[in-house]
Tab-separated table of C-alpha atoms in Angstrom:
chain	number	residue	atom	x	y	z
A	221	MET	CA	4.786	-16.206	-13.806
A	222	GLN	CA	4.958	-16.773	-10.088
A	223	LYS	CA	1.816	-17.957	-8.324
A	224	THR	CA	0.570	-17.457	-4.793
A	225	VAL	CA	-0.561	-20.360	-2.669
A	226	LEU	CA	-4.177	-19.315	-3.368
A	227	ASN	CA	-3.867	-19.552	-7.167
A	228	LYS	CA	-6.049	-22.674	-7.407
A	229	ASP	CA	-8.702	-21.083	-5.188
A	230	HIS	CA	-8.890	-18.096	-7.527
A	231	ARG	CA	-9.262	-20.313	-10.561
A	232	ARG	CA	-11.969	-22.425	-8.912
A	233	SER	CA	-13.874	-19.191	-8.265
A	234	GLY	CA	-13.711	-18.209	-11.947
A	235	ALA	CA	-11.255	-15.347	-11.533
A	236	ARG	CA	-9.852	-13.641	-14.575
A	237	MET	CA	-6.099	-13.992	-14.063
A	238	VAL	CA	-3.530	-11.459	-15.276
A	239	ASP	CA	0.205	-10.802	-15.062
A	240	PHE	CA	0.925	-8.342	-12.249
A	241	GLY	CA	4.632	-7.641	-11.875
A	242	GLY	CA	5.483	-11.215	-12.778
A	243	TRP	CA	2.770	-12.728	-10.577
A	244	GLU	CA	-0.400	-14.396	-11.864
A	245	MET	CA	-3.105	-12.599	-9.904
A	246	PRO	CA	-6.917	-12.241	-10.089
A	247	LEU	CA	-8.131	-9.089	-11.847
A	248	HIS	CA	-11.732	-9.750	-10.874
A	249	TYR	CA	-14.162	-12.601	-10.247
A	250	GLY	CA	-16.862	-11.388	-12.607
A	251	SER	CA	-17.533	-7.754	-11.717
A	252	GLN	CA	-14.888	-5.299	-10.586
A	253	ILE	CA	-17.610	-2.774	-9.699
A	254	GLU	CA	-19.477	-5.242	-7.467
A	255	GLU	CA	-16.235	-6.118	-5.704
A	256	HIS	CA	-15.478	-2.434	-5.147
A	257	HIS	CA	-18.917	-1.815	-3.634
A	258	ALA	CA	-18.647	-4.949	-1.481
A	259	VAL	CA	-15.635	-3.443	0.271
A	260	ARG	CA	-17.236	-0.026	0.696
A	261	ARG	CA	-20.556	-1.465	1.936
A	262	GLY	CA	-19.796	-4.852	3.504
A	263	ALA	CA	-16.634	-6.944	3.388
A	264	GLY	CA	-14.224	-8.028	0.688
A	265	MET	CA	-10.955	-9.923	0.724
A	266	PHE	CA	-7.764	-9.756	-1.310
A	267	ASP	CA	-4.967	-12.232	-1.800
A	268	VAL	CA	-1.849	-10.170	-1.084
A	269	SER	CA	0.458	-13.157	-0.669
A	270	HIS	CA	2.560	-11.873	-3.557
A	271	MET	CA	3.856	-9.165	-1.252
A	272	CYS	CA	6.981	-10.101	0.649
A	273	ALA	CA	7.286	-10.231	4.431
A	274	VAL	CA	10.901	-9.813	5.504
A	275	ASP	CA	11.984	-10.442	9.085
A	276	VAL	CA	14.872	-8.313	10.341
A	277	ASP	CA	16.446	-9.596	13.545
A	278	GLY	CA	19.600	-9.102	15.575
A	279	ALA	CA	21.355	-6.776	17.978
A	280	ASP	CA	21.741	-4.071	15.309
A	281	SER	CA	18.323	-4.487	13.659
A	282	ALA	CA	17.066	-1.147	14.979
A	283	ALA	CA	20.272	0.644	13.974
A	284	PHE	CA	20.005	-0.877	10.502
A	285	LEU	CA	16.391	0.204	9.929
A	286	ARG	CA	17.036	3.610	11.480
A	287	ARG	CA	19.616	4.260	8.779
A	288	LEU	CA	17.798	2.456	5.954
A	289	LEU	CA	14.362	4.114	6.114
A	290	ALA	CA	13.186	7.698	5.682
A	291	ASN	CA	10.716	7.425	8.537
A	292	ASN	CA	12.054	6.976	12.048
A	293	ILE	CA	11.586	3.552	13.618
A	294	ASP	CA	12.269	5.080	17.024
A	295	LYS	CA	8.541	5.823	16.881
A	296	LEU	CA	7.996	2.079	17.342
A	297	GLN	CA	8.077	1.533	21.100
A	298	VAL	CA	5.196	-0.917	21.587
A	299	ALA	CA	5.056	-4.491	20.278
A	300	GLY	CA	2.821	-4.675	17.205
A	301	LYS	CA	3.081	-0.990	16.267
A	302	ALA	CA	3.375	-0.392	12.521
A	303	LEU	CA	5.074	2.399	10.603
A	304	TYR	CA	4.693	3.361	6.943
A	305	SER	CA	7.903	4.506	5.283
A	306	ALA	CA	9.787	4.932	2.061
A	307	MET	CA	13.149	3.309	1.417
A	308	LEU	CA	15.275	5.722	-0.619
A	309	ASN	CA	18.345	5.671	-2.812
A	310	GLU	CA	21.199	8.134	-2.347
A	311	ALA	CA	19.548	10.602	-4.739
A	312	GLY	CA	16.391	10.635	-2.607
A	313	GLY	CA	14.308	8.576	-5.041
A	314	VAL	CA	11.876	5.961	-3.761
A	315	ILE	CA	13.174	2.403	-4.042
A	316	ASP	CA	9.971	1.183	-2.429
A	317	ASP	CA	7.241	2.116	0.015
A	318	LEU	CA	6.683	-0.362	2.822
A	319	ILE	CA	5.310	-1.083	6.279
A	320	VAL	CA	7.556	-2.072	9.176
A	321	TYR	CA	6.209	-3.729	12.353
A	322	TYR	CA	7.932	-3.804	15.708
A	323	LEU	CA	7.670	-7.402	16.914
A	324	GLU	CA	9.862	-7.301	20.008
A	325	GLU	CA	13.277	-6.010	21.025
A	326	ASN	CA	15.728	-6.535	18.143
A	327	SER	CA	13.007	-8.009	15.921
A	328	TYR	CA	11.014	-6.338	13.128
A	329	ARG	CA	8.919	-7.382	10.146
A	330	VAL	CA	9.087	-5.350	6.942
A	331	VAL	CA	6.456	-5.875	4.226
A	332	VAL	CA	7.572	-4.782	0.757
A	333	ASN	CA	5.864	-4.699	-2.621
A	334	ALA	CA	5.759	-7.787	-4.831
A	335	SER	CA	7.343	-6.353	-7.962
A	336	THR	CA	10.204	-4.724	-6.040
A	337	ALA	CA	10.982	-7.514	-3.578
A	338	ILE	CA	14.091	-8.870	-5.328
A	339	LYS	CA	15.486	-5.368	-5.790
A	340	ASP	CA	14.616	-4.445	-2.199
A	341	LEU	CA	16.273	-7.508	-0.710
A	342	ARG	CA	19.427	-6.898	-2.716
A	343	TRP	CA	19.547	-3.259	-1.611
A	344	MET	CA	18.973	-4.191	2.034
A	345	ALA	CA	21.673	-6.871	1.952
A	346	GLU	CA	24.178	-4.509	0.342
A	347	ARG	CA	23.536	-1.775	2.912
A	348	LEU	CA	23.822	-4.266	5.770
A	349	ALA	CA	27.181	-5.423	4.450
A	350	ASP	CA	28.392	-1.859	3.857
A	351	TRP	CA	27.519	-0.798	7.387
A	352	GLN	CA	28.820	-4.019	8.972
A	353	LEU	CA	25.896	-4.327	11.354
A	354	ALA	CA	24.820	-7.407	13.310
A	355	ALA	CA	21.441	-8.245	11.818
A	356	THR	CA	19.831	-10.899	9.631
A	357	ILE	CA	17.374	-10.387	6.767
A	358	THR	CA	14.970	-13.295	6.207
A	359	PRO	CA	12.352	-13.207	3.410
A	360	ARG	CA	9.318	-15.355	4.272
A	361	ARG	CA	8.139	-16.352	0.788
A	362	GLU	CA	9.449	-19.890	0.318
A	363	GLY	CA	10.107	-23.111	2.200
A	364	ALA	CA	8.709	-24.371	5.477
A	365	ASP	CA	8.500	-20.851	6.926
A	366	ALA	CA	6.632	-19.341	3.945
A	367	LEU	CA	3.835	-16.929	4.799
A	368	ALA	CA	0.637	-15.964	2.992
A	369	MET	CA	-1.309	-12.736	3.424
A	370	ILE	CA	-5.050	-12.109	3.142
A	371	ALA	CA	-6.509	-8.607	3.495
A	372	VAL	CA	-10.134	-8.445	4.710
A	373	GLN	CA	-11.529	-4.948	4.255
A	374	GLY	CA	-14.833	-3.118	4.727
A	375	PRO	CA	-17.228	-1.940	7.442
A	376	GLU	CA	-18.148	-5.564	8.237
A	377	ALA	CA	-14.619	-6.946	7.830
A	378	ARG	CA	-13.614	-7.264	11.457
A	379	GLN	CA	-16.889	-8.915	12.448
A	380	LYS	CA	-16.500	-11.422	9.605
A	381	VAL	CA	-12.961	-12.258	10.713
A	382	TRP	CA	-14.123	-12.821	14.289
A	383	GLN	CA	-16.926	-15.036	12.974
A	384	VAL	CA	-14.452	-17.236	11.116
A	385	LEU	CA	-11.631	-16.984	13.667
A	386	PRO	CA	-13.410	-16.585	17.030
A	387	GLY	CA	-10.234	-17.441	18.904
A	388	CYS	CA	-8.459	-14.354	17.576
A	389	ARG	CA	-11.024	-11.837	18.769
A	390	SER	CA	-9.510	-11.322	22.213
A	391	ALA	CA	-6.123	-10.615	20.627
A	392	CYS	CA	-7.212	-8.176	17.940
A	393	GLU	CA	-10.545	-6.595	18.899
A	394	SER	CA	-8.912	-3.739	20.820
A	395	LEU	CA	-6.243	-3.041	18.197
A	396	GLN	CA	-5.985	0.562	17.114
A	397	PRO	CA	-5.287	1.351	13.432
A	398	PHE	CA	-1.695	0.566	12.437
A	399	PHE	CA	-1.186	-1.958	15.205
A	400	ALA	CA	-0.882	-5.728	14.961
A	401	ALA	CA	-1.151	-8.693	17.313
A	402	ARG	CA	-0.349	-12.378	17.262
A	403	SER	CA	-3.032	-15.011	17.681
A	404	GLY	CA	-1.464	-18.444	17.510
A	405	ASP	CA	0.163	-18.776	14.087
A	406	PHE	CA	-1.641	-15.693	12.782
A	407	PHE	CA	-0.236	-12.153	12.704
A	408	ILE	CA	-3.238	-9.825	12.418
A	409	ALA	CA	-2.717	-6.157	11.566
A	410	ARG	CA	-5.324	-3.411	11.511
A	411	THR	CA	-3.960	-2.002	8.289
A	412	GLY	CA	-5.103	-1.993	4.673
A	413	TYR	CA	-5.032	-0.380	1.270
A	414	THR	CA	-8.665	0.513	0.634
A	415	GLY	CA	-9.625	3.394	2.918
A	416	GLU	CA	-11.848	1.040	4.905
A	417	ASP	CA	-11.386	-0.685	8.237
A	418	GLY	CA	-10.298	-4.282	8.433
A	419	TYR	CA	-7.387	-6.623	8.950
A	420	GLU	CA	-4.388	-7.838	7.006
A	421	ILE	CA	-3.795	-11.409	8.147
A	422	THR	CA	-0.378	-13.014	7.769
A	423	LEU	CA	-0.380	-16.768	8.306
A	424	PRO	CA	1.497	-19.954	7.393
A	425	ALA	CA	1.077	-20.547	3.670
A	426	GLU	CA	-0.380	-24.029	4.119
A	427	GLN	CA	-3.297	-22.597	6.118
A	428	ALA	CA	-4.251	-19.883	3.622
A	429	SER	CA	-6.673	-21.872	1.450
A	430	LYS	CA	-8.678	-23.013	4.466
A	431	LEU	CA	-9.036	-19.437	5.739
A	432	TRP	CA	-9.896	-18.077	2.270
A	433	THR	CA	-12.642	-20.698	1.866
A	434	ALA	CA	-14.018	-20.035	5.338
A	435	LEU	CA	-14.167	-16.287	4.782
A	436	ALA	CA	-15.959	-16.772	1.453
A	437	GLY	CA	-18.440	-19.037	3.230
A	438	ALA	CA	-19.081	-16.280	5.757
A	439	GLY	CA	-20.050	-13.897	2.961
A	440	VAL	CA	-16.762	-12.087	2.390
A	441	GLN	CA	-16.504	-11.191	-1.310
A	442	PRO	CA	-13.291	-12.257	-3.081
A	443	CYS	CA	-11.848	-9.184	-4.801
A	444	GLY	CA	-9.213	-8.728	-7.480
A	445	LEU	CA	-6.660	-6.168	-8.542
A	446	GLY	CA	-9.232	-4.060	-10.389
A	447	ALA	CA	-11.235	-3.225	-7.286
A	448	ARG	CA	-8.052	-2.896	-5.242
A	449	ASP	CA	-6.856	-0.156	-7.586
A	450	THR	CA	-10.083	1.892	-7.609
A	451	LEU	CA	-10.412	1.540	-3.832
A	452	ARG	CA	-6.852	2.697	-3.109
A	453	LEU	CA	-7.222	5.567	-5.590
A	454	GLU	CA	-10.416	6.758	-3.888
A	455	ALA	CA	-8.522	6.574	-0.591
A	456	GLY	CA	-5.680	8.680	-2.036
A	457	MET	CA	-3.078	5.947	-1.524
A	458	ASN	CA	0.029	5.787	-3.687
A	459	LEU	CA	0.878	2.893	-5.975
A	460	TYR	CA	4.557	2.152	-6.448
A	461	GLY	CA	5.629	2.380	-10.080
A	462	GLN	CA	2.878	4.892	-10.892
A	463	ASP	CA	2.802	7.566	-8.206
A	464	MET	CA	6.465	7.236	-7.251
A	465	ASP	CA	9.594	5.355	-8.238
A	466	GLU	CA	13.372	5.655	-7.997
A	467	SER	CA	13.325	8.946	-9.924
A	468	ILE	CA	10.732	10.610	-7.667
A	469	SER	CA	11.340	12.202	-4.278
A	470	PRO	CA	8.848	11.282	-1.540
A	471	LEU	CA	8.440	15.022	-0.984
A	472	ASP	CA	7.008	15.288	-4.516
A	473	ALA	CA	4.859	12.161	-4.146
A	474	GLY	CA	2.745	13.276	-1.200
A	475	LEU	CA	4.862	11.264	1.226
A	476	ALA	CA	6.519	14.071	3.159
A	477	TRP	CA	4.605	12.909	6.240
A	478	THR	CA	6.566	9.640	6.102
A	479	VAL	CA	9.960	11.380	6.085
A	480	ASP	CA	11.563	12.405	9.372
A	481	LEU	CA	14.013	15.215	8.678
A	482	ILE	CA	13.874	16.528	12.248
A	483	ALA	CA	15.661	13.801	14.211
A	484	ALA	CA	19.449	13.994	14.289
A	485	ARG	CA	19.848	10.546	12.713
A	486	ASP	CA	21.128	10.184	9.168
A	487	PHE	CA	19.445	7.930	6.605
A	488	VAL	CA	19.990	7.023	2.972
A	489	GLY	CA	18.794	9.873	0.760
A	490	LYS	CA	18.473	12.471	3.529
A	491	ALA	CA	21.161	14.798	2.193
A	492	ALA	CA	19.564	14.789	-1.261
A	493	LEU	CA	16.111	15.573	0.152
A	494	VAL	CA	17.440	18.460	2.228
A	495	ALA	CA	19.392	19.880	-0.711
A	496	ARG	CA	16.593	19.612	-3.251
A	497	GLY	CA	13.510	20.273	-1.136
A	498	GLN	CA	9.992	19.884	-2.469
A	499	GLN	CA	9.559	20.684	-6.159
A	500	GLN	CA	5.912	19.719	-6.776
A	501	HIS	CA	2.591	19.294	-5.002
A	502	PHE	CA	0.906	15.895	-4.979
A	503	LEU	CA	-2.828	16.598	-5.133
A	504	GLY	CA	-6.120	15.103	-6.257
A	505	LEU	CA	-8.283	15.983	-9.238
A	506	VAL	CA	-12.016	15.591	-9.791
A	507	LEU	CA	-13.026	15.920	-13.432
A	508	LYS	CA	-15.826	18.435	-13.978
A	509	ASP	CA	-16.501	17.396	-17.575
A	510	ARG	CA	-17.305	13.993	-19.049
A	511	GLY	CA	-14.270	11.799	-19.617
A	512	VAL	CA	-11.871	9.457	-17.851
A	513	LEU	CA	-8.663	10.547	-16.166
A	514	ARG	CA	-5.657	8.275	-16.758
A	515	ALA	CA	-1.990	8.129	-15.802
A	516	HIS	CA	0.410	10.276	-17.876
A	517	GLN	CA	-2.239	12.756	-19.049
A	518	LYS	CA	-0.906	16.304	-18.951
A	519	VAL	CA	-2.357	18.904	-16.612
A	520	VAL	CA	-2.404	22.535	-17.716
A	521	SER	CA	-2.744	25.541	-15.413
A	522	SER	CA	-1.766	29.194	-15.340
A	523	GLN	CA	0.872	28.223	-12.741
A	524	GLY	CA	2.551	25.688	-15.025
A	525	ALA	CA	2.242	22.096	-16.214
A	526	GLY	CA	1.741	18.888	-14.273
A	527	GLU	CA	1.000	15.239	-14.876
A	528	ILE	CA	-1.521	12.672	-13.690
A	529	THR	CA	0.118	9.689	-11.996
A	530	SER	CA	-3.015	7.578	-11.319
A	531	GLY	CA	-6.532	8.062	-12.626
A	532	SER	CA	-9.802	6.167	-13.021
A	533	PHE	CA	-13.563	6.385	-12.747
A	534	SER	CA	-14.640	6.321	-9.102
A	535	PRO	CA	-17.464	3.790	-8.536
A	536	THR	CA	-18.317	5.419	-5.201
A	537	MET	CA	-18.380	9.016	-6.425
A	538	GLN	CA	-19.553	8.263	-9.978
A	539	GLN	CA	-16.945	10.718	-11.220
A	540	SER	CA	-13.518	10.502	-12.762
A	541	ILE	CA	-10.717	11.168	-10.254
A	542	ALA	CA	-6.933	11.242	-10.287
A	543	LEU	CA	-3.729	11.811	-8.355
A	544	ALA	CA	-1.296	14.246	-9.943
A	545	ARG	CA	2.009	16.023	-9.466
A	546	LEU	CA	1.378	19.736	-9.947
A	547	PRO	CA	3.293	23.018	-9.646
A	548	LEU	CA	3.746	24.290	-6.095
A	549	ALA	CA	1.661	27.377	-6.893
A	550	VAL	CA	-1.457	25.262	-7.574
A	551	ALA	CA	-3.832	25.196	-4.587
A	552	ILE	CA	-6.796	23.131	-3.444
A	553	ASN	CA	-10.061	24.251	-5.123
A	554	ASP	CA	-8.198	25.685	-8.126
A	555	THR	CA	-9.493	24.707	-11.548
A	556	VAL	CA	-7.005	23.190	-13.974
A	557	GLU	CA	-7.347	21.546	-17.376
A	558	VAL	CA	-6.448	17.996	-18.373
A	559	ALA	CA	-5.435	17.110	-21.916
A	560	ILE	CA	-7.603	14.137	-22.952
A	561	ARG	CA	-7.140	13.221	-26.604
A	562	ASP	CA	-7.572	16.518	-28.458
A	563	LYS	CA	-9.518	18.337	-25.727
A	564	LEU	CA	-8.740	20.267	-22.556
A	565	LEU	CA	-11.253	19.295	-19.852
A	566	ALA	CA	-11.759	21.147	-16.577
A	567	ALA	CA	-10.902	19.507	-13.251
A	568	ARG	CA	-11.080	20.716	-9.655
A	569	VAL	CA	-8.010	20.370	-7.431
A	570	VAL	CA	-8.772	18.630	-4.123
A	571	LYS	CA	-6.994	17.156	-1.117
A	572	PRO	CA	-5.886	13.696	-2.264
A	573	CYS	CA	-8.243	11.643	-0.149
A	574	PHE	CA	-11.547	11.234	-1.960
A	575	VAL	CA	-13.313	8.536	0.077
A	576	ARG	CA	-12.691	7.144	3.559
A	577	ASN	CA	-14.823	4.701	5.547
A	578	GLY	CA	-17.536	4.888	2.922
A	579	ASN	CA	-17.813	8.690	3.065
A	580	VAL	CA	-17.052	11.029	0.162
A	581	LEU	CA	-14.712	13.744	1.463
A	582	VAL	CA	-14.407	16.089	-1.545
């Protein structure tokens, strides 16, 4: 398995390590529930160095990304602005979901998922060659220019970061959500995957352990994949490989808002999306009965069948919740049934954002 630069720090802290897409990553440091609550109530941090930052530079970098991504990078007009998008295949399936940052003219940073990075880089290189555009694609995982990433999340996250990195406060205090700024060697983005405020900090790999230790000393709780999954599920955020993949259209995965079909530009997968349209709703479920919702459980309704893509017990809500692809006729506040073992249990259909900034929304 591959290891992040913080692997030894996790082991020193007693983390339970697991295989996550070929990477040895911490599942938890003793209590997944405590880590979840730390992020909702205070501040927690995640090692996300397994994700891959890819710098795209050159005279045709904008033209390349404009054609590569389903969302429109023409929306990026200010340095540091971030955009969430899907990268599609010709059939309109999701190769990956990612964030792209506008650094400066002819220079962007794309952050892709860990398990898909090799596939993504190959796809990007092939498209660049096919289109014969003047741009370079540089992954920042290895060598002297390797980067690490630490996500600090929670209502106290930004204050904790300023406490540990007082010199960065002037650069990032005024950042709006989905913007980033440079502070020395650090690239600090007001983004995250938990439904809470905070920063995702990209920095030279050799400096990561020092920052991780300093944040822990300031009272930021180290958190593993377990809490990351329940937090993102409560926030209604998709997980690649569960909620979408190369066989699923972004229109059926709740990602229509990330697809720009209005602008005149063409992009990979656009023709397939236009021809097929939306086939399913992507909605949330709250279980009314006792039980636990899990991926791949079948959903039964008078309007047709559906399937849960992600499900778990919500530590914040103290209820079982899920994301699911459902027939288009199913509406919010409908009651459906979920097949759990040999029973059909009732669940309420909700907008797929259960918790944000510590508040229950459903």
